[in-house]
Amino acid sequence: MTSRRPSLRVERALLREGHRLLAGMDEVGRGALAGPVSVGVVVIDESTRTVPQGVKDSKLLSQQARERMVPKVRRWAVDHAVGHASAAEIDELGIMACLRLAGTRALAGLSVVPDLVILDGNHDWLTDPSRAGLLGLVGDGPATPPVTTMIKADLRCSSVAAASVLAKVERDGIITGYGEQYPVYGWAGNKGYSAPDHLAALDEHGSCELHRRSWRRFAQEGITAQQAEGLAAEVGAVASIEEVEGETVLVEVVEELA
């Protein structure tokens, strides 16, 4: 069955509930082996018209189509931004903390403060658990706006689909630029994901500082394949595990299940 195009139906309902500024948010690069994880945010209000024709989840668009959409989305949105967290930060802090970091950087790049954030998936990775509820009123720095999660929001909500397009195009540009420094990994084509050419280059040349080195081999940390899959499930991902020369190797972390 042909998938329905995203619309503003959900956003309009939330606006009628009293939210003045709504932000659609989505991440890209969660499952990559190299480069940043990136989070896009697009803000709309009651005056926002129908999304430009052709906007949908970035994974369903060709690279050329995504790039053509970017200026249209920027003109359409009340405000927009993209935030990033580097591979080094992912190694230091973990992927969930870096999703939050990239998301808060994206929010900081806005000139307005959303009343509500629509987050794709079924897990709120944006809100810092230590600052949830009343604790957020006494912590340092600005509080994260309230969040509502929605499975397949990138397929249902125009604001979330638009955010995914902005994040995908910006992250692709970053990793392609890195590929000029490290051409052996083929990042212009595989964008840092676990494509066969990328894995072959890692086998031949090893990793560089732009790889998420903490993700390479769970076995080195004494973690079994079953535990690796469990850890991946906790962050809404799928771990692809293989036995290579007697070692348990994390081959791939696929994008979220939702």
Tab-separated table of C-alpha atoms in Angstrom:
chain	number	residue	atom	x	y	z
A	1	MET	CA	0.000	0.000	0.000
A	2	THR	CA	1.313	3.444	-0.905
A	3	SER	CA	2.295	5.432	2.177
A	4	ARG	CA	0.363	8.585	2.924
A	5	ARG	CA	2.205	11.864	2.586
A	6	PRO	CA	2.921	13.760	5.819
A	7	SER	CA	0.562	16.607	6.621
A	8	LEU	CA	-0.058	19.255	9.262
A	9	ARG	CA	-3.081	17.411	10.662
A	10	VAL	CA	-1.337	16.486	13.917
A	11	GLU	CA	0.256	19.902	14.267
A	12	ARG	CA	-3.061	21.693	13.671
A	13	ALA	CA	-4.693	19.645	16.434
A	14	LEU	CA	-1.894	20.561	18.843
A	15	LEU	CA	-2.157	24.227	17.902
A	16	ARG	CA	-5.864	24.124	18.687
A	17	GLU	CA	-4.976	22.813	22.148
A	18	GLY	CA	-3.199	26.096	22.840
A	19	HIS	CA	0.393	25.550	21.750
A	20	ARG	CA	1.544	28.689	19.952
A	21	LEU	CA	4.848	27.472	18.486
A	22	LEU	CA	5.372	23.811	17.577
A	23	ALA	CA	8.717	22.245	16.737
A	24	GLY	CA	9.126	19.067	14.707
A	25	MET	CA	12.428	17.319	15.478
A	26	ASP	CA	14.233	14.328	13.986
A	27	GLU	CA	17.709	12.826	14.084
A	28	VAL	CA	19.965	11.345	11.434
A	29	GLY	CA	23.235	9.463	11.761
A	30	ARG	CA	22.392	7.511	14.902
A	31	GLY	CA	23.506	4.237	13.346
A	32	ALA	CA	26.574	5.487	11.456
A	33	LEU	CA	30.063	4.230	12.253
A	34	ALA	CA	31.684	7.621	11.602
A	35	GLY	CA	30.852	11.301	11.751
A	36	PRO	CA	28.352	13.194	13.857
A	37	VAL	CA	24.823	12.463	14.906
A	38	SER	CA	22.651	15.364	13.758
A	39	VAL	CA	19.268	16.675	14.858
A	40	GLY	CA	17.055	18.963	12.809
A	41	VAL	CA	14.281	21.149	14.189
A	42	VAL	CA	11.573	23.014	12.256
A	43	VAL	CA	9.160	25.431	13.957
A	44	ILE	CA	5.658	26.220	12.742
A	45	ASP	CA	2.700	28.230	14.043
A	46	GLU	CA	-0.964	28.732	13.177
A	47	SER	CA	-0.069	30.882	10.171
A	48	THR	CA	2.070	28.163	8.575
A	49	ARG	CA	0.690	26.974	5.266
A	50	THR	CA	0.825	23.511	3.723
A	51	VAL	CA	4.335	22.132	3.497
A	52	PRO	CA	6.093	22.482	0.102
A	53	GLN	CA	5.136	19.681	-2.242
A	54	GLY	CA	7.412	16.668	-2.082
A	55	VAL	CA	8.588	17.052	1.514
A	56	LYS	CA	8.642	13.709	3.333
A	57	ASP	CA	10.943	11.628	5.498
A	58	SER	CA	14.485	12.152	4.239
A	59	LYS	CA	15.075	8.389	3.897
A	60	LEU	CA	12.374	8.287	1.217
A	61	LEU	CA	13.965	11.010	-0.937
A	62	SER	CA	16.958	10.919	-3.254
A	63	GLN	CA	19.951	13.081	-2.417
A	64	GLN	CA	19.092	15.500	-5.218
A	65	ALA	CA	15.474	15.763	-4.077
A	66	ARG	CA	16.536	16.445	-0.486
A	67	GLU	CA	18.915	19.176	-1.541
A	68	ARG	CA	16.233	20.842	-3.664
A	69	MET	CA	13.883	20.806	-0.679
A	70	VAL	CA	16.182	22.627	1.725
A	71	PRO	CA	15.609	26.234	0.551
A	72	LYS	CA	11.877	25.570	0.256
A	73	VAL	CA	11.702	24.231	3.823
A	74	ARG	CA	13.724	27.145	5.169
A	75	ARG	CA	11.352	29.657	3.549
A	76	TRP	CA	8.293	27.719	4.739
A	77	ALA	CA	9.247	27.336	8.402
A	78	VAL	CA	8.841	29.984	11.085
A	79	ASP	CA	12.345	29.010	12.207
A	80	HIS	CA	14.748	26.108	11.746
A	81	ALA	CA	18.128	24.825	12.895
A	82	VAL	CA	20.356	21.756	12.935
A	83	GLY	CA	22.583	20.650	15.812
A	84	HIS	CA	25.382	18.092	15.843
A	85	ALA	CA	27.374	15.961	18.271
A	86	SER	CA	30.741	14.663	17.105
A	87	ALA	CA	32.097	11.132	17.023
A	88	ALA	CA	34.481	12.044	19.852
A	89	GLU	CA	31.552	13.252	21.960
A	90	ILE	CA	29.643	10.036	21.199
A	91	ASP	CA	32.643	8.007	22.382
A	92	GLU	CA	32.879	10.078	25.548
A	93	LEU	CA	29.221	10.509	26.447
A	94	GLY	CA	27.305	7.758	24.639
A	95	ILE	CA	24.768	7.983	21.841
A	96	MET	CA	21.732	8.860	23.962
A	97	ALA	CA	23.462	11.767	25.673
A	98	CYS	CA	24.698	12.958	22.277
A	99	LEU	CA	21.235	12.811	20.726
A	100	ARG	CA	20.199	15.096	23.580
A	101	LEU	CA	23.276	17.279	23.062
A	102	ALA	CA	22.632	17.673	19.332
A	103	GLY	CA	18.953	18.361	19.997
A	104	THR	CA	19.660	21.060	22.570
A	105	ARG	CA	22.206	22.628	20.204
A	106	ALA	CA	19.542	22.709	17.508
A	107	LEU	CA	17.085	24.385	19.906
A	108	ALA	CA	19.775	26.893	20.881
A	109	GLY	CA	20.118	27.797	17.209
A	110	LEU	CA	16.511	28.975	17.030
A	111	SER	CA	15.463	32.586	17.478
A	112	VAL	CA	12.184	31.461	19.104
A	113	VAL	CA	11.332	29.081	21.942
A	114	PRO	CA	8.866	26.323	20.988
A	115	ASP	CA	5.977	25.524	23.309
A	116	LEU	CA	6.132	21.842	22.379
A	117	VAL	CA	8.504	19.517	20.514
A	118	ILE	CA	7.167	16.635	18.406
A	119	LEU	CA	9.780	13.897	18.514
A	120	ASP	CA	9.864	10.947	16.131
A	121	GLY	CA	9.797	7.544	17.807
A	122	ASN	CA	8.535	6.283	21.149
A	123	HIS	CA	11.362	7.473	23.403
A	124	ASP	CA	12.022	11.007	24.619
A	125	TRP	CA	15.786	11.285	24.232
A	126	LEU	CA	15.660	15.103	24.268
A	127	THR	CA	14.612	15.678	27.867
A	128	ASP	CA	17.414	15.301	30.406
A	129	PRO	CA	16.086	12.868	33.046
A	130	SER	CA	17.850	14.866	35.755
A	131	ARG	CA	15.873	17.961	34.750
A	132	ALA	CA	12.462	16.434	34.162
A	133	GLY	CA	9.436	17.938	35.876
A	134	LEU	CA	10.022	20.458	38.634
A	135	LEU	CA	13.761	19.741	38.646
A	136	GLY	CA	13.977	21.553	35.306
A	137	LEU	CA	12.921	24.780	37.007
A	138	VAL	CA	15.881	24.848	39.382
A	139	GLY	CA	18.697	23.591	37.140
A	140	ASP	CA	21.270	25.704	35.347
A	141	GLY	CA	20.566	26.868	31.796
A	142	PRO	CA	17.299	26.996	29.866
A	143	ALA	CA	14.802	24.190	30.316
A	144	THR	CA	13.993	21.916	27.382
A	145	PRO	CA	10.484	22.528	26.008
A	146	PRO	CA	7.875	19.858	26.717
A	147	VAL	CA	8.084	16.867	24.382
A	148	THR	CA	5.480	14.617	22.817
A	149	THR	CA	6.684	11.452	21.087
A	150	MET	CA	5.004	9.828	18.124
A	151	ILE	CA	5.875	6.635	16.283
A	152	LYS	CA	6.363	7.320	12.572
A	153	ALA	CA	6.093	11.058	13.137
A	154	ASP	CA	8.513	11.527	10.237
A	155	LEU	CA	5.878	9.908	7.992
A	156	ARG	CA	2.856	11.641	9.532
A	157	CYS	CA	3.944	15.167	10.506
A	158	SER	CA	5.176	17.691	7.956
A	159	SER	CA	7.260	19.546	10.528
A	160	VAL	CA	9.135	16.382	11.533
A	161	ALA	CA	9.645	15.284	7.918
A	162	ALA	CA	11.010	18.742	7.090
A	163	ALA	CA	13.372	18.586	10.075
A	164	SER	CA	14.694	15.226	8.891
A	165	VAL	CA	15.447	16.690	5.457
A	166	LEU	CA	17.420	19.612	6.912
A	167	ALA	CA	19.380	17.345	9.245
A	168	LYS	CA	20.145	14.764	6.561
A	169	VAL	CA	21.411	17.290	4.003
A	170	GLU	CA	23.574	19.101	6.551
A	171	ARG	CA	25.062	15.919	7.979
A	172	ASP	CA	25.719	14.523	4.496
A	173	GLY	CA	27.633	17.702	3.671
A	174	ILE	CA	29.752	17.378	6.809
A	175	ILE	CA	30.674	13.723	6.297
A	176	THR	CA	31.347	14.276	2.589
A	177	GLY	CA	33.729	17.078	3.528
A	178	TYR	CA	35.471	14.768	5.971
A	179	GLY	CA	35.807	12.302	3.108
A	180	GLU	CA	38.155	14.706	1.349
A	181	GLN	CA	40.544	14.290	4.295
A	182	TYR	CA	40.064	10.509	4.439
A	183	PRO	CA	39.175	9.331	0.911
A	184	VAL	CA	39.885	5.653	1.655
A	185	TYR	CA	36.600	5.253	3.531
A	186	GLY	CA	34.302	6.294	0.680
A	187	TRP	CA	32.249	8.631	2.862
A	188	ALA	CA	30.976	10.635	-0.092
A	189	GLY	CA	28.962	7.562	-1.014
A	190	ASN	CA	28.295	5.664	2.226
A	191	LYS	CA	27.980	8.756	4.503
A	192	GLY	CA	29.783	6.949	7.314
A	193	TYR	CA	27.362	4.029	7.516
A	194	SER	CA	28.403	0.368	7.487
A	195	ALA	CA	28.321	-0.160	3.718
A	196	PRO	CA	30.566	-2.935	2.369
A	197	ASP	CA	33.174	-0.494	1.027
A	198	HIS	CA	33.383	1.261	4.392
A	199	LEU	CA	33.783	-2.012	6.297
A	200	ALA	CA	36.427	-3.187	3.820
A	201	ALA	CA	38.358	0.069	4.275
A	202	LEU	CA	38.213	-0.340	8.051
A	203	ASP	CA	39.619	-3.851	7.719
A	204	GLU	CA	42.471	-2.589	5.537
A	205	HIS	CA	43.273	0.803	7.075
A	206	GLY	CA	41.775	0.741	10.538
A	207	SER	CA	39.762	3.593	12.026
A	208	CYS	CA	40.530	7.300	12.261
A	209	GLU	CA	39.613	9.943	14.826
A	210	LEU	CA	36.312	10.583	13.067
A	211	HIS	CA	35.093	7.047	13.721
A	212	ARG	CA	33.014	6.152	16.759
A	213	ARG	CA	35.705	3.905	18.152
A	214	SER	CA	33.705	2.902	21.204
A	215	TRP	CA	31.259	1.161	18.837
A	216	ARG	CA	33.762	-1.084	17.061
A	217	ARG	CA	34.068	-4.195	19.208
A	218	PHE	CA	31.856	-4.934	22.186
A	219	ALA	CA	33.933	-8.065	22.829
A	220	GLN	CA	36.938	-5.938	23.824
A	221	GLU	CA	34.854	-4.681	26.744
A	222	GLY	CA	33.786	-8.200	27.706
A	223	ILE	CA	30.230	-7.792	26.434
A	224	THR	CA	28.491	-10.731	24.778
A	225	ALA	CA	26.506	-10.580	21.559
A	226	GLN	CA	23.285	-10.954	23.548
A	227	GLN	CA	24.249	-8.010	25.784
A	228	ALA	CA	25.187	-5.930	22.734
A	229	GLU	CA	21.785	-6.516	21.213
A	230	GLY	CA	20.186	-5.594	24.529
A	231	LEU	CA	22.128	-2.345	24.726
A	232	ALA	CA	21.119	-1.470	21.186
A	233	ALA	CA	17.470	-2.197	21.965
A	234	GLU	CA	17.608	0.211	24.895
A	235	VAL	CA	18.362	3.078	22.515
A	236	GLY	CA	15.806	2.019	19.933
A	237	ALA	CA	18.305	0.478	17.510
A	238	VAL	CA	19.268	-2.929	16.171
A	239	ALA	CA	22.750	-4.354	16.616
A	240	SER	CA	24.005	-6.530	13.780
A	241	ILE	CA	26.411	-9.044	15.318
A	242	GLU	CA	28.862	-11.347	13.559
A	243	GLU	CA	31.596	-13.682	14.686
A	244	VAL	CA	34.882	-12.668	13.050
A	245	GLU	CA	38.049	-14.621	13.852
A	246	GLY	CA	36.614	-15.715	17.167
A	247	GLU	CA	35.591	-12.227	18.242
A	248	THR	CA	32.080	-10.797	18.550
A	249	VAL	CA	31.983	-7.771	16.279
A	250	LEU	CA	29.344	-5.075	16.136
A	251	VAL	CA	28.924	-4.760	12.388
A	252	GLU	CA	26.037	-2.355	12.266
A	253	VAL	CA	23.644	-0.345	14.381
A	254	VAL	CA	20.544	0.204	12.264
A	255	GLU	CA	18.303	3.257	12.582
A	256	GLU	CA	15.501	3.236	15.138
A	257	LEU	CA	12.870	0.523	15.078
A	258	ALA	CA	9.906	2.871	15.428
